[in-house]
Amino acid sequence: MEKVTDYVAVVDQDDDGWSIYVPAVDRHTWTPHLRDVEEMARDLVQVMTDRPIDEITVVIQLPKDLSTAIDNLVKARSAAEDADAAAREAQRVAVSALRNAGAAMRDIAAALGISYQRVHQVLADVATRNRRLAELRSSVAAWERDLDDSLVRSDDGHVEVVVALGDELLTTLFDRLREVGGTANVFVSSPGGRVRFIAVVREECALGEPGDDLSGIDAPGEGALIDTFIDYVALHRTGVAVTAVTDDATAKDVRTLVGA
């Protein structure tokens, strides 16, 4: 089978529906319903090229005002999902802290304004997540061999490892990094089975000035999730300064070890 090709479909609204222009074949078509644009564009390409329909994919290009409105909705949904995940993680942290301090489960429920049953669920979830962290740490040795040239080492050659879950709070990662002195090899397991690596090094070892310092309006705050932070670091080739860890710490070299 030939490689699947993307065809751009430029869509404009007219009085009765939607006009569709596919530049790659220099032809127009039309549909009364926006929901049918992709199907109509694919059919047009198939007729003009004789390619099997399953080898054709269409990228829909809507008018700017409509595409902007849709993009804003997607971003708002993503932000809401991140906020919800961060709230769940903050609840896990609070329940764990109170339980570790010796509070009874009904006292935890009263303090946090949640049900006794919810406290029980959260503690069970925390136990499961702790097992995931232990399993992640046990898998690190094999990845260390593959990452040998990229690993952060102390002056005596020691390799410090920090493991985390992608849906933990960024503050949790920063706390773990401070506990080991601020520099480490970080392995993060995300929902869906993806595992990523990120190096946190001293600025003098970063081979270039960090491209960002988490001070911009679009930068993730400490209330963000670790996955969000890693996505952000991946956008900056020379790394991101993380002064919340130490004055000279830089996060860099994001690599995907497992999953997409």
C-alpha positions as a LaTeX table, in Angstrom:
\begin{tabular}{lrrr}
\hline
Residue & $x$ (\AA) & $y$ (\AA) & $z$ (\AA) \\
\hline
Met1 & 0.00 & 0.00 & 0.00 \\
Glu2 & 1.25 & 3.50 & $-0.83$ \\
Lys3 & 1.93 & 6.00 & 1.88 \\
Val4 & $-1.17$ & 7.79 & 3.15 \\
Thr5 & $-1.20$ & 11.39 & 1.93 \\
Asp6 & $-2.72$ & 14.38 & 3.72 \\
Tyr7 & $-4.81$ & 16.68 & 1.54 \\
Val8 & $-5.71$ & 20.16 & 2.76 \\
Ala9 & $-9.37$ & 21.08 & 2.32 \\
Val10 & $-9.94$ & 24.84 & 2.44 \\
Val11 & $-13.48$ & 25.44 & 3.69 \\
Asp12 & $-15.53$ & 28.64 & 3.33 \\
Gln13 & $-19.12$ & 29.34 & 4.27 \\
Asp14 & $-21.59$ & 30.38 & 1.61 \\
Asp15 & $-25.29$ & 31.21 & 1.73 \\
Asp16 & $-26.55$ & 27.64 & 1.74 \\
Gly17 & $-23.68$ & 25.57 & 3.13 \\
Trp18 & $-19.94$ & 25.07 & 2.82 \\
Ser19 & $-17.67$ & 25.31 & $-0.21$ \\
Ile20 & $-14.60$ & 23.06 & $-0.21$ \\
Tyr21 & $-11.44$ & 23.63 & $-2.23$ \\
Val22 & $-8.65$ & 21.05 & $-2.37$ \\
Pro23 & $-5.51$ & 22.79 & $-3.74$ \\
Ala24 & $-3.63$ & 19.52 & $-4.38$ \\
Val25 & $-6.17$ & 18.56 & $-7.08$ \\
Asp26 & $-7.32$ & 22.13 & $-7.86$ \\
Arg27 & $-11.00$ & 21.27 & $-7.57$ \\
His28 & $-14.03$ & 22.49 & $-5.61$ \\
Thr29 & $-16.97$ & 20.69 & $-4.09$ \\
Trp30 & $-19.81$ & 21.65 & $-1.77$ \\
Thr31 & $-21.90$ & 20.34 & 1.10 \\
Pro32 & $-24.84$ & 21.76 & 3.06 \\
His33 & $-23.50$ & 20.33 & 6.35 \\
Leu34 & $-20.19$ & 21.02 & 8.07 \\
Arg35 & $-20.18$ & 17.48 & 9.43 \\
Asp36 & $-19.87$ & 16.15 & 5.86 \\
Val37 & $-16.87$ & 18.26 & 4.80 \\
Glu38 & $-14.23$ & 15.59 & 5.39 \\
Glu39 & $-16.18$ & 12.88 & 3.56 \\
Met40 & $-16.88$ & 15.14 & 0.58 \\
Ala41 & $-13.24$ & 16.22 & 0.34 \\
Arg42 & $-12.00$ & 12.64 & 0.46 \\
Asp43 & $-14.47$ & 11.63 & $-2.23$ \\
Leu44 & $-13.28$ & 14.50 & $-4.41$ \\
Val45 & $-9.65$ & 13.49 & $-4.02$ \\
Gln46 & $-10.48$ & 9.86 & $-4.76$ \\
Val47 & $-12.29$ & 10.80 & $-7.97$ \\
Met48 & $-9.44$ & 13.06 & $-9.14$ \\
Thr49 & $-6.54$ & 10.75 & $-8.23$ \\
Asp50 & $-8.01$ & 7.22 & $-8.37$ \\
Arg51 & $-6.30$ & 6.52 & $-5.06$ \\
Pro52 & $-7.95$ & 4.06 & $-2.66$ \\
Ile53 & $-10.06$ & 5.98 & $-0.18$ \\
Asp54 & $-8.18$ & 4.49 & 2.79 \\
Glu55 & $-4.96$ & 6.07 & 1.53 \\
Ile56 & $-6.44$ & 9.55 & 1.70 \\
Thr57 & $-6.58$ & 11.73 & 4.79 \\
Val58 & $-7.96$ & 15.25 & 4.86 \\
Val59 & $-6.82$ & 18.20 & 6.94 \\
Ile60 & $-9.71$ & 20.65 & 7.23 \\
Gln61 & $-8.82$ & 24.34 & 7.12 \\
Leu62 & $-11.76$ & 26.39 & 8.38 \\
Pro63 & $-12.11$ & 30.18 & 8.14 \\
Lys64 & $-9.85$ & 31.88 & 10.70 \\
Asp65 & $-12.64$ & 33.10 & 13.00 \\
Leu66 & $-14.12$ & 29.60 & 13.24 \\
Ser67 & $-10.79$ & 27.81 & 13.67 \\
Thr68 & $-9.81$ & 30.30 & 16.39 \\
Ala69 & $-13.05$ & 29.68 & 18.26 \\
Ile70 & $-12.53$ & 25.91 & 18.09 \\
Asp71 & $-8.87$ & 26.21 & 19.15 \\
Asn72 & $-9.89$ & 28.32 & 22.14 \\
Leu73 & $-12.44$ & 25.69 & 23.16 \\
Val74 & $-9.85$ & 22.89 & 22.86 \\
Lys75 & $-7.38$ & 24.89 & 24.97 \\
Ala76 & $-10.05$ & 25.66 & 27.59 \\
Arg77 & $-11.02$ & 21.99 & 27.82 \\
Ser78 & $-7.38$ & 20.99 & 28.15 \\
Ala79 & $-6.83$ & 23.55 & 30.90 \\
Ala80 & $-9.94$ & 22.33 & 32.72 \\
Glu81 & $-8.77$ & 18.72 & 32.47 \\
Asp82 & $-5.34$ & 19.70 & 33.83 \\
Ala83 & $-6.97$ & 21.62 & 36.69 \\
Asp84 & $-9.19$ & 18.66 & 37.54 \\
Ala85 & $-6.21$ & 16.29 & 37.53 \\
Ala86 & $-4.23$ & 18.71 & 39.70 \\
Ala87 & $-7.15$ & 18.95 & 42.16 \\
Arg88 & $-7.31$ & 15.14 & 42.43 \\
Glu89 & $-3.58$ & 14.96 & 43.06 \\
Ala90 & $-3.77$ & 17.73 & 45.66 \\
Gln91 & $-6.51$ & 15.74 & 47.39 \\
Arg92 & $-4.30$ & 12.63 & 47.42 \\
Val93 & $-1.44$ & 14.64 & 48.91 \\
Ala94 & $-3.67$ & 16.15 & 51.60 \\
Val95 & $-5.25$ & 12.82 & 52.55 \\
Ser96 & $-1.83$ & 11.14 & 52.72 \\
Ala97 & $-0.37$ & 13.94 & 54.84 \\
Leu98 & $-3.21$ & 13.79 & 57.35 \\
Arg99 & $-3.13$ & 10.00 & 57.49 \\
Asn100 & 0.65 & 9.98 & 58.00 \\
Ala101 & 0.15 & 12.47 & 60.83 \\
Gly102 & $-2.08$ & 9.92 & 62.57 \\
Ala103 & $-5.50$ & 11.37 & 61.75 \\
Ala104 & $-8.44$ & 8.96 & 61.71 \\
Met105 & $-10.22$ & 8.50 & 58.41 \\
Arg106 & $-13.41$ & 10.19 & 59.64 \\
Asp107 & $-11.33$ & 13.14 & 60.89 \\
Ile108 & $-9.67$ & 13.40 & 57.48 \\
Ala109 & $-13.09$ & 13.39 & 55.84 \\
Ala110 & $-14.28$ & 16.20 & 58.11 \\
Ala111 & $-11.13$ & 18.27 & 57.61 \\
Leu112 & $-11.26$ & 18.05 & 53.82 \\
Gly113 & $-15.02$ & 18.20 & 53.38 \\
Ile114 & $-15.26$ & 14.81 & 51.67 \\
Ser115 & $-16.97$ & 11.55 & 52.57 \\
Tyr116 & $-15.44$ & 8.76 & 54.64 \\
Gln117 & $-15.84$ & 6.51 & 51.60 \\
Arg118 & $-13.89$ & 8.98 & 49.47 \\
Val119 & $-11.05$ & 8.99 & 51.98 \\
His120 & $-10.93$ & 5.20 & 51.76 \\
Gln121 & $-10.85$ & 5.37 & 47.94 \\
Val122 & $-8.07$ & 7.95 & 47.95 \\
Leu123 & $-5.92$ & 5.92 & 50.33 \\
Ala124 & $-6.39$ & 2.83 & 48.13 \\
Asp125 & $-5.40$ & 4.92 & 45.10 \\
Val126 & $-2.32$ & 6.20 & 46.92 \\
Ala127 & $-1.26$ & 2.62 & 47.67 \\
Thr128 & $-1.66$ & 1.70 & 44.00 \\
Arg129 & 0.35 & 4.72 & 42.90 \\
Asn130 & 3.12 & 3.88 & 45.35 \\
Arg131 & 3.32 & 0.42 & 43.80 \\
Arg132 & 3.60 & 2.03 & 40.36 \\
Leu133 & 6.49 & 4.16 & 41.57 \\
Ala134 & 8.23 & 1.09 & 43.00 \\
Glu135 & 7.75 & $-0.78$ & 39.70 \\
Leu136 & 9.10 & 2.23 & 37.79 \\
Arg137 & 12.20 & 2.37 & 39.95 \\
Ser138 & 12.81 & $-1.34$ & 39.42 \\
Ser139 & 12.74 & $-0.79$ & 35.64 \\
Val140 & 15.23 & 2.08 & 35.65 \\
Ala141 & 18.40 & $-0.04$ & 35.50 \\
Ala142 & 17.72 & $-1.23$ & 31.94 \\
Trp143 & 17.03 & 2.30 & 30.70 \\
Glu144 & 20.16 & 3.62 & 32.40 \\
Arg145 & 22.27 & 1.43 & 30.12 \\
Asp146 & 20.61 & 2.93 & 27.03 \\
Leu147 & 20.96 & 6.48 & 28.36 \\
Asp148 & 24.56 & 6.12 & 29.50 \\
Asp149 & 25.89 & 9.19 & 27.65 \\
Ser150 & 22.99 & 11.38 & 28.82 \\
Leu151 & 22.94 & 10.46 & 32.51 \\
Val152 & 23.68 & 13.06 & 35.14 \\
Arg153 & 26.56 & 11.97 & 37.38 \\
Ser154 & 28.03 & 13.42 & 40.53 \\
Asp155 & 31.74 & 14.22 & 40.74 \\
Asp156 & 32.37 & 10.69 & 42.05 \\
Gly157 & 30.38 & 9.09 & 39.23 \\
His158 & 27.21 & 8.40 & 41.24 \\
Val159 & 23.93 & 8.34 & 39.29 \\
Glu160 & 21.05 & 9.84 & 41.30 \\
Val161 & 17.59 & 8.69 & 40.20 \\
Val162 & 14.20 & 10.25 & 40.91 \\
Val163 & 10.97 & 8.54 & 39.80 \\
Ala164 & 7.59 & 10.21 & 39.47 \\
Leu165 & 4.13 & 9.83 & 37.97 \\
Gly166 & 3.10 & 12.23 & 35.24 \\
Asp167 & $-0.15$ & 13.12 & 37.02 \\
Glu168 & 1.57 & 14.04 & 40.28 \\
Leu169 & 1.96 & 17.72 & 41.11 \\
Leu170 & 5.07 & 19.53 & 39.91 \\
Thr171 & 5.71 & 20.55 & 43.52 \\
Thr172 & 6.12 & 16.84 & 44.33 \\
Leu173 & 8.87 & 16.49 & 41.73 \\
Phe174 & 10.62 & 19.62 & 42.97 \\
Asp175 & 10.50 & 18.29 & 46.55 \\
Arg176 & 12.09 & 15.00 & 45.47 \\
Leu177 & 14.78 & 16.83 & 43.54 \\
Arg178 & 15.63 & 19.03 & 46.52 \\
Glu179 & 15.88 & 15.92 & 48.70 \\
Val180 & 18.68 & 14.55 & 46.48 \\
Gly181 & 20.53 & 17.84 & 46.17 \\
Gly182 & 18.84 & 19.36 & 43.14 \\
Thr183 & 20.28 & 17.35 & 40.26 \\
Ala184 & 19.13 & 13.91 & 39.14 \\
Asn185 & 18.01 & 11.62 & 36.37 \\
Val186 & 14.22 & 11.75 & 36.38 \\
Phe187 & 12.02 & 8.94 & 35.06 \\
Val188 & 8.31 & 9.72 & 34.72 \\
Ser189 & 5.51 & 7.23 & 34.09 \\
Ser190 & 2.35 & 8.72 & 32.58 \\
Pro191 & $-1.21$ & 7.45 & 32.21 \\
Gly192 & $-1.37$ & 5.24 & 29.14 \\
Gly193 & 1.99 & 3.59 & 29.78 \\
Arg194 & 4.36 & 6.24 & 28.44 \\
Val195 & 7.67 & 6.64 & 30.26 \\
Arg196 & 9.90 & 9.68 & 29.73 \\
Phe197 & 13.35 & 10.69 & 30.90 \\
Ile198 & 14.48 & 14.20 & 31.79 \\
Ala199 & 17.84 & 15.33 & 33.14 \\
Val200 & 18.08 & 17.99 & 35.85 \\
Val201 & 21.60 & 19.37 & 35.88 \\
Arg202 & 23.57 & 22.29 & 37.25 \\
Glu203 & 23.44 & 25.28 & 34.92 \\
Glu204 & 27.18 & 25.08 & 34.31 \\
Cys205 & 26.64 & 21.58 & 32.86 \\
Ala206 & 23.72 & 22.54 & 30.61 \\
Leu207 & 25.89 & 23.37 & 27.55 \\
Gly208 & 24.19 & 26.68 & 26.91 \\
Glu209 & 21.95 & 29.16 & 28.68 \\
Pro210 & 18.51 & 27.77 & 29.57 \\
Gly211 & 15.93 & 28.87 & 27.04 \\
Asp212 & 13.34 & 29.64 & 29.72 \\
Asp213 & 13.02 & 30.11 & 33.47 \\
Leu214 & 9.32 & 29.30 & 34.10 \\
Ser215 & 8.52 & 32.99 & 34.57 \\
Gly216 & 6.45 & 33.51 & 31.40 \\
Ile217 & 2.68 & 33.69 & 31.29 \\
Asp218 & 2.45 & 30.34 & 29.47 \\
Ala219 & 4.88 & 28.52 & 31.77 \\
Pro220 & 3.44 & 25.84 & 34.08 \\
Gly221 & 3.27 & 26.87 & 37.72 \\
Glu222 & 4.14 & 24.64 & 40.64 \\
Gly223 & 0.46 & 23.67 & 40.81 \\
Ala224 & 0.75 & 22.08 & 37.36 \\
Leu225 & 1.19 & 18.39 & 36.69 \\
Ile226 & 4.60 & 16.86 & 36.02 \\
Asp227 & 3.54 & 15.79 & 32.52 \\
Thr228 & 2.66 & 19.39 & 31.69 \\
Phe229 & 6.09 & 20.51 & 32.89 \\
Ile230 & 7.89 & 17.90 & 30.79 \\
Asp231 & 5.88 & 18.88 & 27.71 \\
Tyr232 & 7.01 & 22.46 & 28.31 \\
Val233 & 10.67 & 21.56 & 28.78 \\
Ala234 & 10.56 & 19.58 & 25.53 \\
Leu235 & 9.85 & 22.85 & 23.70 \\
His236 & 13.15 & 24.41 & 24.86 \\
Arg237 & 16.24 & 22.88 & 23.28 \\
Thr238 & 18.69 & 24.36 & 25.79 \\
Gly239 & 16.54 & 23.54 & 28.78 \\
Val240 & 14.49 & 25.35 & 31.40 \\
Ala241 & 15.89 & 26.87 & 34.59 \\
Val242 & 14.11 & 25.52 & 37.68 \\
Thr243 & 15.21 & 27.85 & 40.46 \\
Ala244 & 12.45 & 26.46 & 42.69 \\
Val245 & 14.72 & 23.41 & 43.03 \\
Thr246 & 18.10 & 25.17 & 43.34 \\
Asp247 & 19.45 & 28.46 & 42.07 \\
Asp248 & 21.39 & 26.77 & 39.26 \\
Ala249 & 19.22 & 23.77 & 38.29 \\
Thr250 & 18.26 & 23.27 & 34.65 \\
Ala251 & 15.80 & 20.68 & 33.30 \\
Lys252 & 16.64 & 19.41 & 29.81 \\
Asp253 & 17.02 & 16.45 & 27.42 \\
Val254 & 13.46 & 15.07 & 27.42 \\
Arg255 & 13.40 & 11.58 & 25.91 \\
Thr256 & 10.55 & 9.10 & 25.47 \\
Leu257 & 11.60 & 5.63 & 26.58 \\
Val258 & 8.27 & 3.79 & 26.31 \\
Gly259 & 5.11 & 4.70 & 24.40 \\
Ala260 & 4.37 & 7.51 & 21.99 \\
\hline
\end{tabular}
